[in-house]
Coordinates of C-alpha atoms in Angstrom, one line a residue:
Chain C
M188 CA 165.2 9.3 83.5
P189 CA 162.5 11.3 85.4
D190 CA 160.6 9.2 87.7
G191 CA 157.2 10.2 89.1
S192 CA 156.4 6.9 90.7
S193 CA 157.9 7.8 94.1
E194 CA 155.2 10.6 94.5
P195 CA 153.0 9.8 97.5
L196 CA 150.1 11.4 95.6
S197 CA 149.8 8.5 93.4
T198 CA 146.3 7.0 93.2
M199 CA 144.3 7.0 90.0
Q200 CA 144.7 10.6 89.2
T201 CA 145.2 12.5 85.9
L202 CA 148.2 14.7 85.4
T203 CA 146.0 17.7 86.0
E204 CA 144.7 16.3 89.3
K205 CA 148.2 15.6 90.5
L206 CA 149.4 19.1 89.6
L207 CA 146.4 20.6 91.4
A208 CA 146.9 18.4 94.4
R209 CA 150.5 19.6 94.7
A210 CA 149.5 23.2 94.2
S211 CA 146.9 23.0 97.0
Q212 CA 149.1 20.8 99.3
R213 CA 146.7 17.9 99.3
A214 CA 147.4 14.2 99.0
R215 CA 144.9 13.9 96.3
V216 CA 142.0 15.8 94.6
K217 CA 139.0 14.8 92.6
P218 CA 136.9 16.6 90.0
G219 CA 134.4 19.0 91.7
D220 CA 136.6 19.7 94.7
I221 CA 137.1 23.4 95.5
V222 CA 140.7 23.8 96.4
V223 CA 142.8 26.7 97.5
A224 CA 145.9 26.7 95.3
A225 CA 149.1 28.6 95.7
P226 CA 150.5 29.0 92.1
D227 CA 154.3 29.0 91.6
V228 CA 153.9 31.8 89.0
V229 CA 151.3 34.6 88.6
L230 CA 151.4 36.2 85.2
S231 CA 150.2 39.5 84.0
H232 CA 151.1 41.7 81.0
D233 CA 150.0 45.1 79.7
N234 CA 147.0 44.7 82.1
T235 CA 149.4 45.0 85.1
A236 CA 148.6 48.7 85.7
A237 CA 144.9 48.0 85.8
I238 CA 145.5 45.1 88.2
A239 CA 147.7 47.3 90.4
A240 CA 144.8 49.8 90.6
I241 CA 142.6 47.0 92.0
F242 CA 145.4 45.8 94.3
Q243 CA 145.6 49.3 95.8
Q244 CA 142.0 48.9 97.1
L245 CA 143.3 46.1 99.4
P246 CA 144.8 46.6 102.8
Q247 CA 148.0 44.8 101.7
Q248 CA 150.6 47.4 100.7
N249 CA 153.1 44.9 99.3
V250 CA 152.9 41.9 97.0
K251 CA 153.2 38.9 99.3
Y252 CA 155.5 36.9 97.0
P253 CA 157.1 39.3 94.5
E254 CA 159.4 36.5 93.3
R255 CA 156.3 34.6 92.0
L256 CA 155.2 37.4 89.7
A257 CA 156.1 37.4 86.0
I258 CA 155.2 40.5 83.9
T259 CA 155.8 41.1 80.2
L260 CA 155.0 44.1 78.0
D261 CA 153.6 42.5 74.9
H262 CA 150.0 43.3 74.1
A263 CA 150.5 46.9 72.9
A264 CA 154.2 46.9 72.4
P265 CA 155.8 49.2 71.3
P266 CA 153.1 51.4 72.6
P267 CA 150.9 52.9 69.7
T268 CA 149.6 55.9 71.6
P269 CA 150.7 58.1 74.5
A270 CA 148.0 56.5 76.7
H271 CA 149.5 53.0 76.0
A272 CA 153.0 54.4 76.7
Q273 CA 151.8 55.8 80.0
N274 CA 150.3 52.4 80.8
H275 CA 153.7 50.9 80.3
A276 CA 155.3 53.6 82.5
R277 CA 152.9 52.8 85.3
I278 CA 153.8 49.1 85.1
R279 CA 157.6 49.9 85.3
D280 CA 156.9 52.0 88.4
F281 CA 155.0 49.1 89.9
V282 CA 157.7 46.6 89.1
R283 CA 160.3 48.9 90.7
E284 CA 158.2 49.6 93.8
Q285 CA 157.4 45.9 94.4
G286 CA 160.8 44.5 93.6
I287 CA 159.7 42.2 90.8
T288 CA 162.6 40.6 89.1
S289 CA 160.8 38.5 86.4
F290 CA 159.9 41.6 84.2
F291 CA 160.3 41.5 80.4
E292 CA 160.4 44.7 78.4
V293 CA 158.9 45.7 75.1
G294 CA 160.4 43.6 72.3
R295 CA 161.3 40.5 74.4
G296 CA 158.1 38.8 73.2
I297 CA 154.8 37.3 74.1
C298 CA 154.3 36.3 77.7
H299 CA 153.7 32.6 77.1
Q300 CA 156.6 32.2 74.8
V301 CA 159.0 34.2 77.0
L302 CA 158.1 32.5 80.3
C303 CA 158.8 29.1 78.7
E304 CA 162.1 30.2 77.1
E305 CA 163.2 31.7 80.4
G306 CA 162.5 28.6 82.4
I307 CA 160.1 30.5 84.7
V308 CA 157.5 27.8 84.2
G309 CA 158.4 24.1 83.7
P310 CA 157.3 20.5 84.5
G311 CA 155.4 20.1 87.7
M312 CA 154.7 23.8 88.2
T313 CA 151.5 25.8 88.4
L314 CA 150.8 29.1 86.7
L315 CA 147.7 31.3 86.9
G316 CA 147.7 34.2 84.5
A317 CA 145.5 37.2 83.6
D318 CA 145.4 36.0 80.0
S319 CA 143.0 33.5 78.4
H320 CA 145.8 31.6 76.6
S321 CA 147.4 30.8 79.9
T322 CA 146.5 27.1 79.1
H323 CA 149.8 27.3 77.1
Y324 CA 152.3 26.0 79.7
G325 CA 150.8 22.5 79.8
W326 CA 153.0 21.5 76.9
L327 CA 155.8 21.5 79.5
G328 CA 153.9 19.3 81.9
A329 CA 152.6 22.3 84.0
F330 CA 149.1 23.2 85.2
S331 CA 148.2 26.6 83.9
A332 CA 145.0 28.5 83.6
G333 CA 143.6 31.9 82.7
I334 CA 142.0 34.0 85.4
G335 CA 140.6 37.6 85.7
R336 CA 142.3 40.8 86.8
S337 CA 140.6 40.9 90.3
E338 CA 141.8 37.4 90.9
V339 CA 145.4 38.3 90.1
A340 CA 145.1 41.3 92.5
A341 CA 143.9 38.8 95.1
L342 CA 146.8 36.5 94.3
W343 CA 149.3 39.3 94.7
A344 CA 147.9 40.0 98.1
T345 CA 147.4 36.5 99.5
G346 CA 149.4 34.1 97.2
Q347 CA 146.4 31.8 96.9
L348 CA 143.1 31.4 95.0
W349 CA 140.1 29.1 94.9
L350 CA 139.9 26.7 92.0
R351 CA 137.4 24.0 91.1
V352 CA 139.2 20.8 90.2
P353 CA 138.1 20.1 86.6
E354 CA 137.1 16.8 85.0
T355 CA 139.8 15.8 82.6
I356 CA 139.2 15.0 78.9
G357 CA 141.8 12.6 77.5
I358 CA 142.9 13.0 73.9
R359 CA 145.0 10.1 72.6
L360 CA 147.1 10.8 69.5
G361 CA 148.2 8.0 67.2
G362 CA 150.1 8.0 64.0
Q363 CA 151.8 10.9 62.4
L364 CA 150.6 14.1 60.6
M365 CA 150.8 14.0 56.9
S366 CA 153.2 16.3 55.1
G367 CA 151.7 19.9 54.9
V368 CA 149.5 19.3 58.0
T369 CA 150.3 20.8 61.3
A370 CA 149.4 20.8 65.0
K371 CA 147.2 23.9 64.2
D372 CA 145.2 21.8 61.8
L373 CA 144.7 19.2 64.5
T374 CA 143.5 21.8 67.0
L375 CA 141.1 23.4 64.5
S376 CA 139.7 20.0 63.6
L377 CA 139.2 19.2 67.3
I378 CA 137.6 22.5 68.1
G379 CA 135.4 22.1 65.0
K380 CA 134.3 18.7 66.2
L381 CA 133.9 19.4 69.9
S382 CA 132.8 23.1 69.6
S383 CA 134.2 26.2 71.3
A384 CA 132.6 25.1 74.5
G385 CA 133.6 21.4 74.1
A386 CA 135.9 21.5 77.1
N387 CA 134.3 24.3 79.1
Y388 CA 135.1 24.0 82.8
K389 CA 137.3 21.0 82.0
A390 CA 140.9 20.1 81.6
V391 CA 142.4 18.5 78.5
E392 CA 145.3 16.0 78.5
F393 CA 147.1 14.8 75.4
D394 CA 148.9 11.4 75.3
G395 CA 149.6 8.5 72.9
D396 CA 152.4 7.6 70.7
G397 CA 151.5 10.3 68.2
L398 CA 153.0 12.9 70.6
A399 CA 156.5 11.7 70.0
G400 CA 156.4 13.0 66.4
L401 CA 155.3 16.5 67.5
S402 CA 158.0 19.1 67.9
P403 CA 158.1 21.4 71.0
D404 CA 156.8 24.3 68.9
S405 CA 153.9 22.1 67.7
R406 CA 153.0 20.9 71.2
A407 CA 152.7 24.5 72.4
V408 CA 150.0 25.0 69.7
L409 CA 148.0 22.1 71.2
T410 CA 147.8 23.4 74.7
N411 CA 147.6 27.0 73.7
M412 CA 144.6 26.4 71.4
M413 CA 142.6 24.4 73.9
A414 CA 141.6 27.8 75.4
E415 CA 139.5 28.1 72.2
M416 CA 137.7 24.9 73.2
G417 CA 136.8 26.4 76.5
A418 CA 139.3 24.4 78.5
K419 CA 140.5 25.5 81.9
S420 CA 143.8 24.0 81.3
A421 CA 145.6 21.6 78.9
C422 CA 148.7 19.5 79.4
L423 CA 150.8 16.6 78.5
A424 CA 153.5 14.6 80.4
P425 CA 157.1 15.6 79.8
D426 CA 159.1 13.2 77.6
A427 CA 162.5 13.1 75.9
V428 CA 161.4 15.9 73.5
T429 CA 160.5 18.1 76.4
W430 CA 163.8 17.5 78.3
Q431 CA 165.9 18.2 75.2
W432 CA 164.1 21.5 74.5
L433 CA 164.5 22.6 78.1
R434 CA 168.2 21.6 78.1
E435 CA 169.0 23.5 74.9
T436 CA 166.8 26.5 75.6
L437 CA 167.8 27.1 79.3
R438 CA 171.5 26.9 78.3
R439 CA 170.9 30.0 76.2
T440 CA 168.6 31.9 78.5
R441 CA 170.1 31.0 81.9
P442 CA 173.8 30.4 81.3
H443 CA 174.6 30.7 85.0
D444 CA 172.1 28.3 86.5
H445 CA 170.6 26.2 83.6
E446 CA 171.8 22.9 85.1
A447 CA 170.3 23.6 88.5
R448 CA 167.0 24.7 86.9
L449 CA 166.8 21.5 84.8
E450 CA 167.5 19.4 87.8
F451 CA 164.7 21.3 89.7
F452 CA 162.3 20.6 86.8
R453 CA 163.3 16.9 86.7
E454 CA 162.5 16.6 90.4
A455 CA 159.2 18.5 90.1
A456 CA 157.9 16.7 87.0
L457 CA 154.6 14.8 87.5
Y458 CA 153.1 12.1 85.3
P459 CA 149.5 10.7 85.1
D460 CA 148.7 7.5 86.8
P461 CA 148.2 4.6 84.3
A462 CA 144.7 4.0 85.7
A463 CA 143.8 7.7 85.8
R464 CA 140.1 8.4 85.2
Y465 CA 139.1 10.6 82.3
A466 CA 135.6 12.1 82.0
A467 CA 135.8 11.4 78.2
R468 CA 138.3 9.8 75.8
H469 CA 138.9 10.8 72.2
T470 CA 141.3 8.9 70.0
I471 CA 142.7 10.7 67.0
D472 CA 144.6 9.2 64.1
L473 CA 146.9 12.0 63.1
R474 CA 147.1 10.6 59.5
E475 CA 143.4 11.5 59.0
I476 CA 143.9 15.2 59.8
E477 CA 143.6 17.6 56.8
P478 CA 144.7 21.2 56.5
M479 CA 141.9 23.2 58.2
V480 CA 140.6 26.7 58.1
S481 CA 138.3 28.4 60.7
C482 CA 135.9 30.7 58.8
P483 CA 134.4 33.9 60.2
H484 CA 133.4 34.6 62.9
S485 CA 134.1 31.7 65.3
V486 CA 137.0 29.3 65.8
D487 CA 134.7 26.2 65.8
N488 CA 133.4 27.2 62.3
A489 CA 136.2 25.0 61.0
L490 CA 136.3 23.3 57.6
P491 CA 138.9 21.4 55.6
L492 CA 140.6 23.8 53.3
S493 CA 139.7 21.5 50.5
A494 CA 136.0 22.1 51.2
I495 CA 136.2 25.9 50.9
G496 CA 135.6 27.5 47.6
Q497 CA 137.7 30.2 46.0
T498 CA 138.1 32.9 48.7
S499 CA 140.1 36.1 48.0
V500 CA 142.3 37.5 50.8
D501 CA 143.6 41.0 51.3
V502 CA 146.2 40.5 54.0
G503 CA 148.0 37.8 56.0
F504 CA 149.3 37.7 59.6
I505 CA 151.7 35.1 61.0
G506 CA 152.5 35.4 64.6
T507 CA 151.0 35.2 68.2
C508 CA 151.4 32.8 71.1
T509 CA 149.7 30.2 69.0
N510 CA 151.8 30.2 65.8
G511 CA 154.7 32.7 66.0
R512 CA 157.6 30.3 66.7
L513 CA 160.6 29.4 64.7
E514 CA 158.9 26.3 63.1
D515 CA 156.0 28.6 62.0
I516 CA 158.3 31.2 60.5
A517 CA 160.4 28.5 58.8
A518 CA 157.2 27.1 57.2
A519 CA 156.3 30.5 55.9
A520 CA 159.8 31.2 54.6
N521 CA 159.9 27.9 52.8
V522 CA 156.7 28.8 51.0
V523 CA 157.6 32.3 49.9
R524 CA 161.3 31.7 49.1
G525 CA 161.9 32.7 45.5
R526 CA 158.4 34.1 45.1
R527 CA 156.7 37.5 45.2
L528 CA 153.7 38.0 47.6
R529 CA 150.6 39.3 45.8
K530 CA 149.1 40.4 49.1
R531 CA 150.5 42.0 52.3
L532 CA 152.0 39.6 54.8
L533 CA 152.8 40.7 58.3
V534 CA 155.1 38.4 60.3
I535 CA 155.6 39.0 64.0
P536 CA 157.9 36.5 65.8
A537 CA 156.7 35.4 69.2
S538 CA 159.9 36.4 71.0
S539 CA 163.3 38.1 70.4
L540 CA 164.9 34.6 70.6
V541 CA 162.6 33.4 67.8
L542 CA 163.4 36.6 65.8
R543 CA 167.1 36.1 66.3
D544 CA 167.0 32.4 65.3
A545 CA 164.8 33.2 62.3
A546 CA 167.3 35.9 61.1
E547 CA 170.3 33.5 61.6
A548 CA 168.6 30.8 59.6
G549 CA 167.9 33.2 56.8
Y550 CA 164.1 33.0 57.1
I551 CA 163.7 36.7 57.8
A552 CA 165.7 37.5 54.6
D553 CA 163.5 35.2 52.6
L554 CA 160.3 36.8 53.9
I555 CA 161.6 40.4 53.3
E556 CA 162.7 39.4 49.8
A557 CA 159.2 38.1 49.0
G558 CA 157.7 41.4 50.3
A559 CA 156.6 40.6 53.8
T560 CA 156.7 43.0 56.7
I561 CA 158.5 42.0 60.0
G562 CA 157.1 43.4 63.3
T563 CA 158.5 43.7 66.8
P564 CA 158.1 40.5 68.8
G565 CA 154.8 40.7 70.7
C566 CA 151.1 40.1 70.2
G567 CA 150.8 42.3 67.2
P568 CA 147.3 43.0 65.8
C569 CA 145.9 39.7 67.3
M570 CA 143.5 41.5 69.6
G571 CA 143.0 44.6 67.5
V572 CA 145.1 47.2 69.4
H573 CA 147.8 48.1 67.0
M574 CA 150.4 47.1 64.4
G575 CA 148.3 45.7 61.6
V576 CA 144.7 46.2 62.5
L577 CA 142.2 45.7 59.7
A578 CA 140.1 48.0 57.5
P579 CA 136.3 47.6 56.8
G580 CA 135.9 44.9 54.2
D581 CA 139.4 43.4 54.7
V582 CA 139.7 39.7 54.5
C583 CA 142.6 38.4 56.6
I584 CA 144.1 35.0 56.7
S585 CA 145.8 34.6 60.1
S586 CA 147.8 32.1 62.1
A587 CA 146.4 33.5 65.3
N588 CA 143.9 31.9 67.6
R589 CA 140.6 33.9 67.3
N590 CA 138.5 35.1 64.4
F591 CA 135.7 36.7 66.4
R592 CA 134.0 39.7 64.8
G593 CA 136.0 42.8 65.6
R594 CA 138.9 40.8 67.0
M595 CA 141.5 42.6 64.9
G596 CA 139.9 46.0 65.6
Q597 CA 137.3 46.2 62.8
P598 CA 133.9 44.5 63.0
E599 CA 133.4 44.9 59.3
A600 CA 136.4 42.7 58.5
E601 CA 136.6 38.9 58.1
I602 CA 139.3 36.7 59.7
Y603 CA 140.1 33.2 58.6
L604 CA 142.5 31.0 60.7
S605 CA 144.9 28.5 59.5
N606 CA 148.4 27.1 59.9
P607 CA 151.3 29.5 58.9
A608 CA 152.2 27.8 55.6
V609 CA 148.6 28.3 54.4
V610 CA 148.8 31.9 55.4
A611 CA 151.9 32.4 53.4
A612 CA 150.6 30.5 50.4
S613 CA 147.4 32.5 50.5
C614 CA 149.3 35.7 50.4
V615 CA 151.3 34.4 47.4
A616 CA 148.2 33.4 45.5
G617 CA 145.9 36.2 46.7
Q618 CA 143.3 33.6 47.8
L619 CA 143.0 30.8 50.3
M620 CA 145.5 28.2 49.2
H621 CA 147.5 25.3 50.5
P622 CA 151.3 25.5 49.7
A623 CA 151.1 22.1 47.9
D624 CA 148.8 23.8 45.3
L625 CA 151.4 26.5 44.7
L626 CA 154.2 24.1 43.8
G627 CA 153.2 23.7 40.2
E628 CA 152.9 27.5 40.0
R629 CA 156.5 27.9 41.4
R630 CA 158.0 25.5 38.9
A631 CA 156.3 27.1 36.0
R632 CA 157.2 30.6 37.1
H633 CA 160.9 29.7 37.6
I634 CA 161.0 28.6 34.0
V635 CA 159.2 31.8 32.9
D636 CA 161.5 33.9 35.2
A637 CA 164.5 32.3 33.5
E638 CA 163.2 33.6 30.2
G639 CA 163.0 37.1 31.6
D640 CA 159.4 37.4 32.5
S641 CA 158.9 39.2 35.8
T642 CA 155.2 39.6 35.9
A643 CA 154.8 37.4 39.0
Chain S
M233 CA 110.6 34.8 99.7
T234 CA 111.9 37.9 97.9
R235 CA 111.1 38.2 94.2
T236 CA 112.5 40.9 92.0
R237 CA 111.3 41.9 88.5
H238 CA 113.6 42.4 85.5
R239 CA 113.3 43.3 81.9
V240 CA 115.0 40.8 79.5
W241 CA 117.6 41.4 76.8
K242 CA 117.8 38.2 74.8
Y243 CA 120.9 36.9 72.9
G244 CA 122.0 33.6 71.4
D245 CA 124.9 31.1 71.8
D246 CA 128.6 31.8 72.0
V247 CA 128.5 35.5 72.6
N248 CA 132.2 36.3 73.0
T249 CA 134.1 38.9 75.0
D250 CA 135.3 40.7 71.9
V251 CA 131.7 41.7 71.1
I252 CA 130.8 42.3 74.8
F253 CA 133.7 44.7 75.2
P254 CA 136.0 45.3 72.2
G255 CA 139.7 44.5 72.7
K256 CA 140.8 47.8 71.3
Y257 CA 139.7 49.5 74.6
T258 CA 141.2 47.1 77.1
Y259 CA 144.3 49.1 78.1
T260 CA 142.7 52.5 78.0
I261 CA 139.2 52.0 79.6
N262 CA 139.5 50.2 82.9
S263 CA 137.4 51.5 85.7
D264 CA 135.4 54.6 84.7
P265 CA 131.8 53.2 84.9
A266 CA 130.3 55.6 82.4
E267 CA 133.0 54.8 79.8
L268 CA 132.6 51.1 80.4
A269 CA 128.9 51.2 80.1
R270 CA 129.0 53.2 76.9
H271 CA 130.8 50.4 75.1
A272 CA 128.8 47.5 76.6
L273 CA 127.9 45.0 73.8
E274 CA 129.1 47.5 71.2
D275 CA 129.8 44.9 68.5
L276 CA 126.9 42.7 69.3
D277 CA 124.0 45.1 69.8
P278 CA 124.9 48.7 69.1
G279 CA 121.5 49.9 70.5
F280 CA 122.0 48.2 73.9
A281 CA 124.1 50.8 75.7
A282 CA 121.7 53.6 75.0
S283 CA 118.5 51.8 76.0
V284 CA 119.5 49.4 78.9
R285 CA 117.9 50.3 82.2
R286 CA 119.2 49.5 85.7
G287 CA 117.9 46.2 86.8
D288 CA 117.6 44.6 83.3
V289 CA 118.9 41.1 82.9
I290 CA 120.5 39.4 79.9
V291 CA 119.2 35.9 78.9
A292 CA 121.5 34.0 76.6
G293 CA 122.3 30.6 75.2
R294 CA 125.4 28.5 75.8
N295 CA 128.9 29.6 76.3
W296 CA 128.3 33.2 77.2
G297 CA 131.6 35.2 77.5
N298 CA 134.0 32.9 75.7
G299 CA 137.3 34.3 74.5
S300 CA 139.5 36.8 76.3
S301 CA 139.9 37.0 80.1
R302 CA 139.2 40.8 80.0
E303 CA 137.3 41.7 83.1
Q304 CA 135.7 44.7 81.5
A305 CA 133.3 42.2 79.7
V306 CA 131.8 41.7 83.2
S307 CA 132.3 45.2 84.6
C308 CA 130.8 47.0 81.5
L309 CA 127.5 45.1 82.1
A310 CA 127.6 45.9 85.8
A311 CA 128.3 49.5 85.0
A312 CA 125.4 49.5 82.6
G313 CA 123.1 48.4 85.4
V314 CA 122.7 44.8 84.3
H315 CA 121.4 42.9 87.4
A316 CA 122.2 39.4 86.2
V317 CA 123.3 37.3 83.2
I318 CA 121.2 34.2 82.8
A319 CA 122.7 31.7 80.3
A320 CA 122.5 28.1 79.3
S321 CA 126.2 28.0 80.2
F322 CA 129.2 30.4 80.7
A323 CA 132.7 30.3 79.5
R324 CA 134.8 29.5 82.6
I325 CA 136.9 32.7 82.9
Y326 CA 133.8 34.8 82.4
F327 CA 132.0 32.8 85.1
R328 CA 134.9 33.4 87.5
N329 CA 135.2 37.1 86.7
A330 CA 131.5 37.6 87.3
I331 CA 131.6 35.9 90.7
N332 CA 134.8 37.9 91.6
N333 CA 133.1 41.2 90.6
G334 CA 129.8 40.6 92.2
L335 CA 127.8 40.3 88.9
L336 CA 125.1 37.7 89.3
V337 CA 125.5 34.8 86.9
I338 CA 122.8 32.1 86.7
E339 CA 123.1 28.9 84.7
C340 CA 119.6 28.0 83.5
P341 CA 119.3 26.4 80.1
E342 CA 115.5 25.9 80.3
I343 CA 114.5 29.6 80.3
G344 CA 116.3 30.6 77.1
D345 CA 113.7 29.2 74.7
Q346 CA 110.8 30.7 76.6
V347 CA 111.6 34.4 76.8
K348 CA 112.3 37.2 74.3
S349 CA 113.7 40.7 74.6
G350 CA 111.3 43.0 76.4
D351 CA 109.7 40.2 78.5
T352 CA 109.7 40.6 82.3
I353 CA 110.9 37.8 84.5
E354 CA 110.9 37.4 88.2
L355 CA 114.0 36.3 90.1
D356 CA 114.1 34.6 93.5
V357 CA 117.8 34.3 94.4
E358 CA 117.3 32.7 97.8
A359 CA 115.1 30.0 96.5
A360 CA 117.3 29.7 93.4
E361 CA 114.5 29.9 90.9
I362 CA 113.2 32.1 88.0
H363 CA 109.5 32.7 87.5
F364 CA 108.0 33.4 84.1
A365 CA 104.5 33.0 82.6
G366 CA 103.3 31.0 85.5
R367 CA 106.3 28.5 85.4
R368 CA 109.2 28.0 87.8
Y369 CA 112.7 27.5 86.5
P370 CA 115.1 26.3 89.2
F371 CA 118.8 26.9 88.8
P372 CA 121.8 25.4 90.7
Q373 CA 123.2 27.2 93.7
L374 CA 127.0 27.9 93.8
P375 CA 129.2 26.0 96.2
E376 CA 129.3 27.4 99.7
Q377 CA 132.9 28.7 99.5
V378 CA 132.1 30.5 96.2
R379 CA 128.8 32.0 97.6
E380 CA 130.8 33.6 100.3
I381 CA 132.7 35.6 97.7
V382 CA 129.6 36.6 95.8
N383 CA 127.9 37.6 99.1
A384 CA 130.9 39.8 100.0
G385 CA 130.4 41.6 96.7
G386 CA 133.4 40.1 94.9
I387 CA 136.9 38.8 95.7
I388 CA 138.4 42.2 96.6
A389 CA 135.6 42.9 99.1
F390 CA 136.0 39.3 100.4
I391 CA 139.8 39.7 101.0
K392 CA 139.1 43.0 102.7
Q393 CA 136.7 41.2 105.1
Q394 CA 139.3 38.5 105.8
T395 CA 142.2 40.9 106.6

């Protein structure tokens, strides 16, 4: 079993504080301290060429620690215009010139999913990334936070960056989610309650016996979505679920050194002190969480689906670093299997590994049969660049993380956010709908279908 | 004591980076100041870019700049000539980006309810206070280590000084 008790850092620190103490080579840190941290991994994506242009203003010719950089092409991939293609070409040149080995091409998937799958980030590590959803990696017991492009350029040059040690908000989960309710609903409910600035400048830590019932895919939703509550970082301590996922995944992605990598993570793993001090404590009974929807145009405009009146939708999107994993695609396939979509549904797996698994499990076939479109693994239309942007007047139901005005490329469109099964059900029904409310319809239609009616 | 005078553009709470600088431009418009300035606040206040004058300030509510980490949401305002953003609070990445790009960011919740677009405020950065309609509005100074970066003109200029 992993054992953090031998760590000399142990005082009354939260997991976040322990991770930041290690990253800044201090015995301990406290909220408000300004530390100089040396992250294990520095992430950038399609913004790498723009960062390289900033980097070139610095006297340093070479990246100080090229082995710490991780770069994915995911935000406009495959490139929709010659300008985007040229951007990718510049990034490939930079990768070659600087000898960067952790580089992932168009189609491998979204940075946050890929870096977890590849074992580049794991328990006890620190990542700083030029992407606001860099809070993601905390589900593996890492400290990870989003920063800006100039800061990444500075990190490339010096390997270190100033950080303010945040206060930590503790969120204790108890019980189990009801059938048809997901981690996404939990996060939308939390953000609705605490607001989009509810954790601004702060870290979030999840704990409690409710975590044990949450799958790896679901845990990633929790830490990913805390960016939408303003959090600097979000994390939870590794447990049996974490170690099993790492063991199974690394065996596939790192066949040559998966055992050594797992051992490295086991030694690196950190755990919060039992007497850790939290700036605030929230206790959530998972049984009380309902299916939720964030209405236009802010994530914290979240309501129970049951409280929203009849709302027509034009198009659905399932994907992103938030909800584009196998569990999400399985949920959508289970809803649409044997049905015909009334509305367009775009499904974009978060990574090539997810796409492959979804194909092997038959989910992709189910989705295609129902009339869905499958896209190249990557960010898709989430931030309005390409591959499914909206038209004026479009109403979109999306499993993504943001519904800001103009987010999907068109300020005169409306975006609702939900879990992937609700997206799928809404595209079947043509209006916002929970899959449980489709079940009667499916049974009825199967009988009708058997009698030769194909009007569905 | 050095006071500077600034015309106000007033906005509300939770102004996000997608309306400050739309995501569709993020990989094609990076450093050209004129292009950056032309799209500043495009989806929030389409009239802003044409009418903003060098030295103007933005006064906003809580959580200015939430959302994406895109740095153009800072640099488009700097390119448009905005002298400072004064808000009740900032989203944390925006706050960092501003410091690291030398855009003045001031946390002052008290002034928001007092001013409207077109008003003129006076700013005294050394004394860390805003003056408006005969009242003083103090604001918190940044930590010393962070002020060094702002004073250098941003993190890139700071590293150049150090190396």
